[in-house]
Amino acid sequence: MVTELINANPIIYEKKERRAPSAPSAPHDEYAVEPIDQQEDPEHPYSLEELKVITEEAVEVDDQRNYVRVTFTPTVEHCSMATVIGLCLRVKLMRSLPSRYKVDIRVAPGSHATEAAVNKQLNDKERVAAALENPNLLNMVDDCLASSYD
Amino acid sequence: MMELKEIQRLEGHTDKVWSLAWNPTTGHAGIPLVFASCSGDKTVRIWEQNLSSGLWACTAVLDETHTRTVRSCAWSPSGKLLATASFDATTAIWENVGGDFECVSTLEGHENEVKCVSWNAAGTLLATCSRDKSVWIWEVLPGNEFECVSVLQGHSQDVKMVKWHPTEDILFSCSYDNSVKVWADEGDSDDWQCVQTLGEPNNGHTSTVWALSFNVSGDKMVTCSDDLTLKVWETESVGTQSGGGFAPWTHLCTLSGYHDRTIFSVHWSREGIFASGAADNAIRLFVDDNESQVGGPLYKLLLKKEKAHDMDINSVQWSPGEKPVLASASDDGTIKVWELTSY
């Protein structure tokens, strides 16, 4: 059966090739969405990438667990924009990823003076939801993200 | 074996459903079960059960009053009033007038988002809490008027939930500052004070405390947190103290290792089962571990309902009535009603 499936459907073969050896083989579904792969242009906010605030290596994706973790590095240790940058990352991912993905965003360990406080705030979804109802803040976020939609 | 079986999936809200509340006077003597739900779509919906089909339908949409997310809703013990807390910094009071809900009062004063609202057991006091770190206590006056009798400062961060004790006029609040505070009126003139803080130094949570719930007799409490644990607390027998001082709460046990992501809600049923709703989209039920050895775990997992919703679960609430059902509210915009069955 396994052999037949592999022969009958190249997609399965292709998927299996990229999967870790011990991972269980998921039954193939014609509606299955192609896994989000870090190699497939994760659409980092370009300007942040130029500043090395975010890099490809900073994005961890676990498709099996529907999990994404982004680690970013504020430009200076006391950067007061750290929470806004994190909020931009979160909004970008919220709009780009399927809703089943759980997203954690954090400041790179050791890179910011109030790291723990910033991380807690960025991952409190109620505070994030309330912040996004603030038109001034939402406009700022949209401005930051505008170029990434080109 | 026990199973949590889905009775119904309710759609209608167009954004996250943050909270739901059962009308406590329904579900008895042939009165159909009614609950309210509130959402990021700025509305509150009233759902009523059809007694012949056993299914719920939306009978009212309360809109155009709150201008931002409605975060929490709570029925008065009489079932006649519904209080709703909103990110617009107000708490609205709605009265059921012949099936229509009228906003009869708007409580203002908090500096920013109101996170939760709760009625005391007698329906004479209302508590609200906010991101402004304060907890307000309002007295319910005749004619649907409300007077603020105390503004409680003490939490160092955003206050997520307030809940009155089921039998005593003692108020509990939980916060982004990782603590639960206990408030009591020390005297006869609305002199509300913090009488205890359950924080990290006394086995408290290590991250945001999102919700708490009491058992039916009110001598045990369960709290849930961003630290992925549930903690159970107990106090001396409530009610036996005649005019004596406040009885402190002590940590009984911590349930860790069960939850994968933030636990946003916990609710203890009259039958002694407590349900948790979490950001891993699962509902879990816990129960007394009667077979436990001396010193063994006090509570055990009864069941886990994986993929109960497509997204985070924000609220789980057991219904009143002879055969309680469980309702859950989610970021996926839906509410589900479940029954606990054995097979």
Short mmCIF file of C-alpha atoms in Angstrom, two decimals:
data_model
loop_
_atom_site.label_atom_id
_atom_site.label_comp_id
_atom_site.label_asym_id
_atom_site.label_seq_id
_atom_site.Cartn_x
_atom_site.Cartn_y
_atom_site.Cartn_z
CA MET A 1 0.00 0.00 0.00
CA VAL A 2 2.72 2.44 0.97
CA THR A 3 4.60 1.57 -2.19
CA GLU A 4 1.49 2.04 -4.27
CA LEU A 5 0.81 5.43 -2.73
CA ILE A 6 4.33 6.58 -3.39
CA ASN A 7 4.14 5.39 -6.95
CA ALA A 8 0.69 6.77 -7.49
CA ASN A 9 1.30 10.20 -6.08
CA PRO A 10 4.59 12.04 -6.45
CA ILE A 11 3.53 14.64 -3.91
CA ILE A 12 3.65 12.08 -1.14
CA TYR A 13 7.10 11.06 -2.20
CA GLU A 14 8.19 14.62 -2.32
CA LYS A 15 6.79 15.31 1.13
CA LYS A 16 8.30 12.22 2.63
CA GLU A 17 11.70 13.11 1.33
CA ARG A 18 11.69 16.31 3.32
CA ARG A 19 10.31 14.83 6.49
CA ALA A 20 12.42 13.64 9.39
CA PRO A 21 12.84 9.83 9.23
CA SER A 22 10.94 9.16 12.44
CA ALA A 23 7.99 11.36 11.59
CA PRO A 24 4.77 9.46 11.02
CA SER A 25 3.41 9.65 7.52
CA ALA A 26 0.22 11.66 7.39
CA PRO A 27 -2.50 10.38 5.10
CA HIS A 28 -2.55 12.37 1.91
CA ASP A 29 -5.44 14.69 1.29
CA GLU A 30 -6.05 16.33 -2.06
CA TYR A 31 -6.96 19.50 -0.21
CA ALA A 32 -3.81 19.47 1.88
CA VAL A 33 -2.07 22.80 1.87
CA GLU A 34 1.58 22.71 0.96
CA PRO A 35 3.57 23.06 4.19
CA ILE A 36 5.01 26.47 4.87
CA ASP A 37 8.71 26.02 4.40
CA GLN A 38 11.33 28.42 5.62
CA GLN A 39 12.94 28.18 2.22
CA GLU A 40 9.79 29.34 0.48
CA ASP A 41 10.17 33.06 0.96
CA PRO A 42 8.61 33.58 4.38
CA GLU A 43 7.95 37.19 3.46
CA HIS A 44 9.93 38.89 6.16
CA PRO A 45 9.26 42.57 6.46
CA TYR A 46 11.98 43.69 4.10
CA SER A 47 13.11 46.77 5.96
CA LEU A 48 13.52 44.80 9.17
CA GLU A 49 15.59 42.27 7.33
CA GLU A 50 17.92 44.95 6.08
CA LEU A 51 18.42 46.05 9.68
CA LYS A 52 19.00 42.47 10.75
CA VAL A 53 16.13 42.91 13.18
CA ILE A 54 14.76 39.79 11.61
CA THR A 55 16.59 37.12 9.64
CA GLU A 56 15.60 33.88 8.01
CA GLU A 57 17.26 31.90 10.78
CA ALA A 58 15.09 33.74 13.33
CA VAL A 59 11.91 32.14 12.05
CA GLU A 60 11.20 28.65 13.38
CA VAL A 61 8.37 26.79 11.68
CA ASP A 62 6.88 23.50 12.84
CA ASP A 63 4.21 22.57 10.33
CA GLN A 64 3.28 19.37 12.13
CA ARG A 65 2.44 21.30 15.26
CA ASN A 66 1.10 24.37 13.43
CA TYR A 67 3.62 26.49 15.27
CA VAL A 68 5.73 29.49 14.33
CA ARG A 69 8.22 31.27 16.55
CA VAL A 70 9.89 34.50 15.55
CA THR A 71 12.89 35.88 17.41
CA PHE A 72 13.78 39.46 16.65
CA THR A 73 16.62 41.73 17.68
CA PRO A 74 15.78 45.37 18.41
CA THR A 75 18.27 47.77 16.84
CA VAL A 76 19.45 49.07 20.21
CA GLU A 77 19.22 47.58 23.66
CA HIS A 78 16.80 50.15 25.04
CA CYS A 79 14.80 50.45 21.85
CA SER A 80 11.42 51.84 22.87
CA MET A 81 9.99 50.61 19.59
CA ALA A 82 10.56 46.97 20.52
CA THR A 83 6.90 46.38 21.30
CA VAL A 84 5.77 48.14 18.12
CA ILE A 85 8.17 46.08 16.01
CA GLY A 86 6.91 42.93 17.68
CA LEU A 87 3.33 44.04 17.09
CA CYS A 88 4.08 44.58 13.39
CA LEU A 89 5.52 41.09 13.15
CA ARG A 90 2.46 39.65 14.84
CA VAL A 91 0.00 41.49 12.61
CA LYS A 92 1.92 40.48 9.51
CA LEU A 93 1.83 36.84 10.55
CA MET A 94 -1.83 37.04 11.59
CA ARG A 95 -2.76 38.30 8.15
CA SER A 96 -0.49 35.95 6.22
CA LEU A 97 -0.77 32.64 8.03
CA PRO A 98 -3.75 30.28 8.25
CA SER A 99 -5.61 30.73 11.52
CA ARG A 100 -4.57 27.32 12.82
CA TYR A 101 -0.99 28.50 13.37
CA LYS A 102 0.06 29.40 16.90
CA VAL A 103 2.57 32.22 16.85
CA ASP A 104 5.06 33.16 19.54
CA ILE A 105 7.18 36.26 19.14
CA ARG A 106 10.13 37.06 21.32
CA VAL A 107 13.08 39.35 21.65
CA ALA A 108 16.42 37.63 21.07
CA PRO A 109 17.76 36.62 24.48
CA GLY A 110 20.16 39.20 25.85
CA SER A 111 19.37 41.82 23.23
CA HIS A 112 17.01 44.08 25.12
CA ALA A 113 16.97 45.53 28.62
CA THR A 114 13.31 44.74 29.33
CA GLU A 115 13.21 41.51 27.36
CA ALA A 116 10.92 39.55 29.67
CA ALA A 117 8.39 42.37 29.90
CA VAL A 118 8.33 42.92 26.14
CA ASN A 119 7.93 39.20 25.46
CA LYS A 120 5.04 38.90 27.91
CA GLN A 121 3.23 41.84 26.36
CA LEU A 122 3.71 40.66 22.77
CA ASN A 123 2.28 37.25 23.58
CA ASP A 124 -0.75 38.47 25.53
CA LYS A 125 -3.34 38.19 22.78
CA GLU A 126 -5.89 40.25 24.71
CA ARG A 127 -3.49 43.17 24.99
CA VAL A 128 -2.66 42.74 21.30
CA ALA A 129 -6.36 42.76 20.36
CA ALA A 130 -6.95 45.90 22.41
CA ALA A 131 -3.89 47.62 20.92
CA LEU A 132 -5.14 46.92 17.41
CA GLU A 133 -8.40 48.72 18.21
CA ASN A 134 -6.36 51.88 18.75
CA PRO A 135 -6.54 53.66 15.37
CA ASN A 136 -3.28 55.55 15.84
CA LEU A 137 -1.36 52.41 16.66
CA LEU A 138 -3.04 50.44 13.90
CA ASN A 139 -2.14 53.11 11.35
CA MET A 140 1.47 52.99 12.47
CA VAL A 141 1.50 49.23 12.07
CA ASP A 142 -0.12 49.43 8.65
CA ASP A 143 2.46 51.97 7.53
CA CYS A 144 5.27 49.66 8.60
CA LEU A 145 3.71 46.74 6.79
CA ALA A 146 2.66 48.57 3.63
CA SER A 147 5.86 47.84 1.72
CA SER A 148 5.82 44.16 2.63
CA TYR A 149 2.63 43.61 0.64
CA ASP A 150 4.19 44.66 -2.67
CA MET B 1 -15.47 5.98 29.93
CA MET B 2 -16.58 9.56 29.71
CA GLU B 3 -16.90 11.59 26.56
CA LEU B 4 -17.54 15.24 25.80
CA LYS B 5 -20.04 15.13 22.97
CA GLU B 6 -20.79 18.18 20.85
CA ILE B 7 -24.47 19.07 20.95
CA GLN B 8 -24.32 22.18 18.81
CA ARG B 9 -22.05 24.67 17.10
CA LEU B 10 -23.37 28.23 17.16
CA GLU B 11 -22.39 30.83 14.60
CA GLY B 12 -23.32 34.48 14.39
CA HIS B 13 -20.51 36.49 15.92
CA THR B 14 -18.18 37.93 13.30
CA ASP B 15 -15.05 38.08 15.46
CA LYS B 16 -13.47 36.34 18.45
CA VAL B 17 -15.99 35.24 21.07
CA TRP B 18 -14.38 36.28 24.32
CA SER B 19 -16.82 35.18 26.98
CA LEU B 20 -20.17 33.63 27.69
CA ALA B 21 -22.45 33.49 30.71
CA TRP B 22 -25.45 31.34 31.58
CA ASN B 23 -28.53 33.00 32.99
CA PRO B 24 -28.60 31.40 36.47
CA THR B 25 -32.41 31.38 36.69
CA THR B 26 -32.82 29.22 33.59
CA GLY B 27 -32.67 25.48 33.15
CA HIS B 28 -35.07 24.71 35.99
CA ALA B 29 -38.78 23.96 36.16
CA GLY B 30 -39.27 23.91 32.43
CA ILE B 31 -37.54 27.22 31.81
CA PRO B 32 -35.28 26.91 28.75
CA LEU B 33 -31.56 27.43 29.22
CA VAL B 34 -30.39 30.88 28.18
CA PHE B 35 -26.87 32.26 27.84
CA ALA B 36 -25.22 35.45 26.62
CA SER B 37 -22.02 35.68 24.58
CA CYS B 38 -19.82 38.68 23.82
CA SER B 39 -17.34 39.36 21.10
CA GLY B 40 -14.70 41.41 19.33
CA ASP B 41 -17.53 42.32 16.93
CA LYS B 42 -18.74 44.72 19.68
CA THR B 43 -22.01 42.85 20.17
CA VAL B 44 -23.61 40.65 22.78
CA ARG B 45 -25.83 37.80 21.66
CA ILE B 46 -28.56 36.09 23.68
CA TRP B 47 -29.09 32.40 22.99
CA GLU B 48 -32.17 30.50 24.11
CA GLN B 49 -32.79 26.79 24.05
CA ASN B 50 -35.80 25.37 22.24
CA LEU B 51 -37.27 22.90 24.67
CA SER B 52 -38.53 20.46 22.07
CA SER B 53 -35.39 20.28 19.92
CA GLY B 54 -32.97 20.95 22.75
CA LEU B 55 -31.03 23.31 20.49
CA TRP B 56 -30.13 26.97 20.98
CA ALA B 57 -31.03 29.88 18.74
CA CYS B 58 -29.99 33.50 18.89
CA THR B 59 -32.95 35.51 20.17
CA ALA B 60 -31.36 38.94 20.51
CA VAL B 61 -28.34 40.91 19.37
CA LEU B 62 -27.32 43.75 21.67
CA ASP B 63 -25.42 46.20 19.51
CA GLU B 64 -24.72 49.86 18.86
CA THR B 65 -23.94 50.52 22.50
CA HIS B 66 -20.35 49.42 23.01
CA THR B 67 -17.89 50.98 20.59
CA ARG B 68 -15.14 48.39 21.08
CA THR B 69 -14.73 44.73 21.93
CA VAL B 70 -17.11 43.39 24.57
CA ARG B 71 -14.79 41.35 26.75
CA SER B 72 -17.02 39.94 29.48
CA CYS B 73 -20.69 39.50 30.37
CA ALA B 74 -22.43 38.54 33.61
CA TRP B 75 -26.05 37.99 34.64
CA SER B 76 -27.38 39.29 37.91
CA PRO B 77 -28.48 36.52 40.28
CA SER B 78 -32.11 37.44 39.53
CA GLY B 79 -31.50 36.87 35.83
CA LYS B 80 -33.15 40.20 35.03
CA LEU B 81 -30.02 42.24 34.39
CA LEU B 82 -26.99 41.57 32.22
CA ALA B 83 -23.76 43.49 32.72
CA THR B 84 -21.24 43.77 29.88
CA ALA B 85 -17.64 44.96 30.15
CA SER B 86 -15.99 46.54 27.13
CA PHE B 87 -12.67 47.79 25.82
CA ASP B 88 -14.45 51.14 25.40
CA ALA B 89 -13.80 51.67 29.14
CA THR B 90 -17.47 51.29 30.07
CA THR B 91 -19.69 48.66 31.62
CA ALA B 92 -23.25 48.55 30.28
CA ILE B 93 -26.24 47.26 32.22
CA TRP B 94 -29.04 45.71 30.19
CA GLU B 95 -32.52 44.91 31.38
CA ASN B 96 -34.68 42.22 29.84
CA VAL B 97 -38.00 43.93 29.10
CA GLY B 98 -40.42 41.43 27.61
CA GLY B 99 -37.72 39.67 25.63
CA ASP B 100 -36.05 42.87 24.43
CA PHE B 101 -32.86 44.05 26.07
CA GLU B 102 -32.58 47.71 26.92
CA CYS B 103 -29.38 49.40 28.05
CA VAL B 104 -30.54 50.98 31.29
CA SER B 105 -27.24 52.21 32.69
CA THR B 106 -23.64 52.84 31.65
CA LEU B 107 -20.91 52.72 34.28
CA GLU B 108 -17.95 54.96 33.55
CA GLY B 109 -14.77 55.74 35.42
CA HIS B 110 -12.10 53.27 34.34
CA GLU B 111 -9.27 54.88 32.39
CA ASN B 112 -9.08 52.17 29.76
CA GLU B 113 -10.32 48.74 28.72
CA VAL B 114 -12.65 47.03 31.18
CA LYS B 115 -11.75 43.35 31.28
CA CYS B 116 -14.38 41.76 33.50
CA VAL B 117 -17.57 42.29 35.47
CA SER B 118 -19.06 40.19 38.29
CA TRP B 119 -22.15 40.28 40.54
CA ASN B 120 -22.08 39.21 44.17
CA ALA B 121 -24.36 36.41 45.34
CA ALA B 122 -27.08 38.74 46.59
CA GLY B 123 -27.04 40.92 43.49
CA THR B 124 -26.34 44.01 45.58
CA LEU B 125 -22.77 44.63 44.43
CA LEU B 126 -21.04 44.68 41.08
CA ALA B 127 -17.28 44.55 40.55
CA THR B 128 -15.33 45.62 37.47
CA CYS B 129 -11.62 45.52 36.62
CA SER B 130 -9.47 47.12 33.98
CA ARG B 131 -6.08 47.49 32.33
CA ASP B 132 -5.79 50.63 34.48
CA LYS B 133 -4.82 48.17 37.28
CA SER B 134 -7.85 49.01 39.38
CA VAL B 135 -10.87 47.12 40.64
CA TRP B 136 -14.08 49.07 41.19
CA ILE B 137 -16.96 48.05 43.43
CA TRP B 138 -20.39 49.43 42.61
CA GLU B 139 -23.47 49.32 44.78
CA VAL B 140 -26.71 48.43 43.02
CA LEU B 141 -29.32 51.08 43.88
CA PRO B 142 -33.05 51.13 43.14
CA GLY B 143 -34.09 52.20 39.66
CA ASN B 144 -31.12 50.58 37.91
CA GLU B 145 -28.69 53.10 39.33
CA PHE B 146 -25.17 52.19 40.36
CA GLU B 147 -22.89 54.03 42.75
CA CYS B 148 -19.16 53.43 42.92
CA VAL B 149 -18.40 52.69 46.57
CA SER B 150 -14.73 51.80 46.28
CA VAL B 151 -11.80 51.99 43.89
CA LEU B 152 -9.30 49.30 44.80
CA GLN B 153 -5.65 49.84 44.00
CA GLY B 154 -3.11 47.16 44.65
CA HIS B 155 -2.45 45.21 41.50
CA SER B 156 0.68 46.39 39.73
CA GLN B 157 -0.59 45.44 36.27
CA ASP B 158 -3.64 44.85 34.08
CA VAL B 159 -6.43 43.13 36.03
CA LYS B 160 -7.87 40.27 33.97
CA MET B 161 -10.80 39.01 36.03
CA VAL B 162 -12.92 39.69 39.08
CA LYS B 163 -15.12 37.13 40.76
CA TRP B 164 -17.20 37.25 43.92
CA HIS B 165 -17.19 34.34 46.30
CA PRO B 166 -20.35 32.21 45.89
CA THR B 167 -21.60 32.78 49.45
CA GLU B 168 -19.56 35.53 51.12
CA ASP B 169 -19.12 39.14 50.05
CA ILE B 170 -15.44 38.59 49.36
CA LEU B 171 -14.01 39.63 46.02
CA PHE B 172 -11.19 37.94 44.13
CA SER B 173 -9.19 39.52 41.31
CA CYS B 174 -6.52 38.05 39.05
CA SER B 175 -3.92 39.94 37.13
CA TYR B 176 -1.14 40.24 34.60
CA ASP B 177 1.06 40.80 37.68
CA ASN B 178 0.81 37.02 38.26
CA SER B 179 -1.18 37.34 41.48
CA VAL B 180 -4.67 36.79 42.81
CA LYS B 181 -5.84 39.35 45.36
CA VAL B 182 -8.57 38.83 47.93
CA TRP B 183 -10.64 41.84 48.99
CA ALA B 184 -12.97 42.18 51.96
CA ASP B 185 -14.97 44.97 53.56
CA GLU B 186 -13.18 45.66 56.84
CA GLY B 187 -15.97 47.41 58.67
CA ASP B 188 -19.39 48.83 57.97
CA SER B 189 -18.62 51.80 55.78
CA ASP B 190 -17.39 50.32 52.50
CA ASP B 191 -13.82 50.09 53.68
CA TRP B 192 -12.65 47.51 51.17
CA GLN B 193 -9.13 46.24 51.71
CA CYS B 194 -6.82 43.67 50.19
CA VAL B 195 -6.75 40.96 52.85
CA GLN B 196 -4.53 38.49 51.01
CA THR B 197 -2.32 38.23 47.94
CA LEU B 198 -1.69 34.84 46.36
CA GLY B 199 1.56 35.49 44.56
CA GLU B 200 4.74 33.68 43.66
CA PRO B 201 6.15 33.75 47.22
CA ASN B 202 3.28 31.56 48.44
CA ASN B 203 3.10 29.01 45.62
CA GLY B 204 1.28 31.35 43.28
CA HIS B 205 1.47 31.49 39.51
CA THR B 206 4.57 32.57 37.60
CA SER B 207 2.75 34.38 34.80
CA THR B 208 -0.55 36.13 34.05
CA VAL B 209 -3.51 34.70 35.96
CA TRP B 210 -6.46 34.66 33.57
CA ALA B 211 -9.38 33.23 35.53
CA LEU B 212 -10.57 31.54 38.69
CA SER B 213 -13.54 29.50 39.80
CA PHE B 214 -14.98 28.15 43.05
CA ASN B 215 -16.34 24.75 43.91
CA VAL B 216 -19.98 24.57 44.93
CA SER B 217 -19.36 25.00 48.65
CA GLY B 218 -16.92 27.84 48.13
CA ASP B 219 -14.09 26.37 50.20
CA LYS B 220 -11.92 25.54 47.20
CA MET B 221 -10.82 27.64 44.26
CA VAL B 222 -9.04 26.83 41.02
CA THR B 223 -6.95 29.38 39.11
CA CYS B 224 -5.50 29.20 35.59
CA SER B 225 -2.55 30.95 34.05
CA ASP B 226 -0.23 31.76 31.21
CA ASP B 227 2.29 29.60 33.08
CA LEU B 228 0.37 26.57 31.74
CA THR B 229 -0.76 25.38 35.17
CA LEU B 230 -3.96 25.13 37.15
CA LYS B 231 -3.66 25.70 40.89
CA VAL B 232 -6.15 24.64 43.52
CA TRP B 233 -6.48 26.59 46.76
CA GLU B 234 -8.53 25.99 49.88
CA THR B 235 -9.77 27.89 52.88
CA GLU B 236 -11.27 27.00 56.25
CA SER B 237 -14.90 25.98 56.13
CA VAL B 238 -16.81 28.99 54.90
CA GLY B 239 -19.72 30.08 57.01
CA THR B 240 -18.69 28.47 60.29
CA GLN B 241 -16.86 31.60 61.31
CA SER B 242 -19.37 33.77 63.09
CA GLY B 243 -18.28 37.35 62.69
CA GLY B 244 -14.71 36.20 62.92
CA GLY B 245 -11.95 37.46 60.69
CA PHE B 246 -11.24 36.53 57.12
CA ALA B 247 -10.07 32.94 56.59
CA PRO B 248 -6.92 32.84 54.46
CA TRP B 249 -6.47 30.70 51.36
CA THR B 250 -3.66 28.19 51.08
CA HIS B 251 -2.21 26.42 48.08
CA LEU B 252 -3.39 22.84 47.82
CA CYS B 253 -1.84 21.57 44.60
CA THR B 254 -0.61 22.52 41.16
CA LEU B 255 -1.70 20.69 38.00
CA SER B 256 1.17 20.99 35.55
CA GLY B 257 2.17 19.20 32.38
CA TYR B 258 -1.36 18.96 30.98
CA HIS B 259 -1.64 22.14 28.94
CA ASP B 260 0.40 23.07 25.87
CA ARG B 261 -0.46 26.75 25.74
CA THR B 262 -2.04 29.51 27.83
CA ILE B 263 -5.10 28.52 29.85
CA PHE B 264 -7.67 31.29 29.45
CA SER B 265 -10.61 29.87 31.36
CA VAL B 266 -11.51 27.46 34.11
CA HIS B 267 -14.90 26.62 35.61
CA TRP B 268 -15.86 24.29 38.43
CA SER B 269 -19.21 22.51 38.10
CA ARG B 270 -21.61 21.73 40.91
CA GLU B 271 -20.78 18.06 40.34
CA GLY B 272 -17.14 18.74 41.17
CA ILE B 273 -15.68 18.59 37.67
CA PHE B 274 -13.65 21.56 36.53
CA ALA B 275 -13.19 22.38 32.86
CA SER B 276 -10.33 24.34 31.32
CA GLY B 277 -10.21 26.13 27.98
CA ALA B 278 -6.84 26.88 26.45
CA ALA B 279 -4.93 28.33 23.51
CA ASP B 280 -4.16 24.81 22.29
CA ASN B 281 -7.81 24.56 21.14
CA ALA B 282 -8.57 21.81 23.66
CA ILE B 283 -11.02 21.45 26.53
CA ARG B 284 -9.87 19.41 29.50
CA LEU B 285 -11.92 18.13 32.41
CA PHE B 286 -10.43 17.39 35.81
CA VAL B 287 -11.92 15.60 38.79
CA ASP B 288 -11.06 14.57 42.36
CA ASP B 289 -8.66 11.67 42.37
CA ASN B 290 -10.42 9.57 44.98
CA GLU B 291 -8.15 6.59 44.48
CA SER B 292 -5.08 8.66 45.18
CA GLN B 293 -2.60 7.36 47.71
CA VAL B 294 -1.92 9.53 50.73
CA GLY B 295 0.29 12.29 49.40
CA GLY B 296 -0.58 11.42 45.82
CA PRO B 297 -2.19 13.78 43.31
CA LEU B 298 -5.49 15.25 44.45
CA TYR B 299 -6.98 15.79 41.01
CA LYS B 300 -6.75 13.84 37.80
CA LEU B 301 -7.52 14.44 34.15
CA LEU B 302 -10.94 13.02 33.36
CA LEU B 303 -10.68 13.67 29.65
CA LYS B 304 -9.16 15.90 27.01
CA LYS B 305 -11.18 17.05 24.00
CA GLU B 306 -8.60 17.81 21.32
CA LYS B 307 -9.52 20.23 18.58
CA ALA B 308 -12.64 21.25 20.45
CA HIS B 309 -12.42 24.44 18.42
CA ASP B 310 -10.37 25.60 15.44
CA MET B 311 -8.64 28.29 17.49
CA ASP B 312 -8.00 29.41 21.09
CA ILE B 313 -10.74 28.72 23.62
CA ASN B 314 -11.48 31.84 25.67
CA SER B 315 -14.26 30.71 27.96
CA VAL B 316 -15.76 27.47 29.27
CA GLN B 317 -18.86 27.57 31.47
CA TRP B 318 -21.03 24.85 32.97
CA SER B 319 -24.74 25.56 32.73
CA PRO B 320 -27.24 25.61 35.57
CA GLY B 321 -29.94 22.95 35.58
CA GLU B 322 -30.36 19.34 36.56
CA LYS B 323 -28.13 18.00 33.81
CA PRO B 324 -25.48 20.66 33.17
CA VAL B 325 -24.02 21.13 29.72
CA LEU B 326 -20.75 22.89 28.98
CA ALA B 327 -20.52 25.85 26.63
CA SER B 328 -17.25 27.05 25.10
CA ALA B 329 -16.34 30.27 23.30
CA SER B 330 -13.49 30.63 20.84
CA ASP B 331 -11.35 32.89 18.68
CA ASP B 332 -12.86 31.02 15.72
CA GLY B 333 -16.03 33.08 16.22
CA THR B 334 -18.15 30.14 17.35
CA ILE B 335 -19.70 28.83 20.54
CA LYS B 336 -20.11 25.13 21.13
CA VAL B 337 -22.38 23.35 23.55
CA TRP B 338 -21.24 19.99 24.91
CA GLU B 339 -22.68 17.28 27.07
CA LEU B 340 -20.71 14.89 29.21
CA THR B 341 -21.79 11.34 28.45
CA SER B 342 -20.55 7.89 29.33
CA TYR B 343 -20.13 5.05 26.87
#
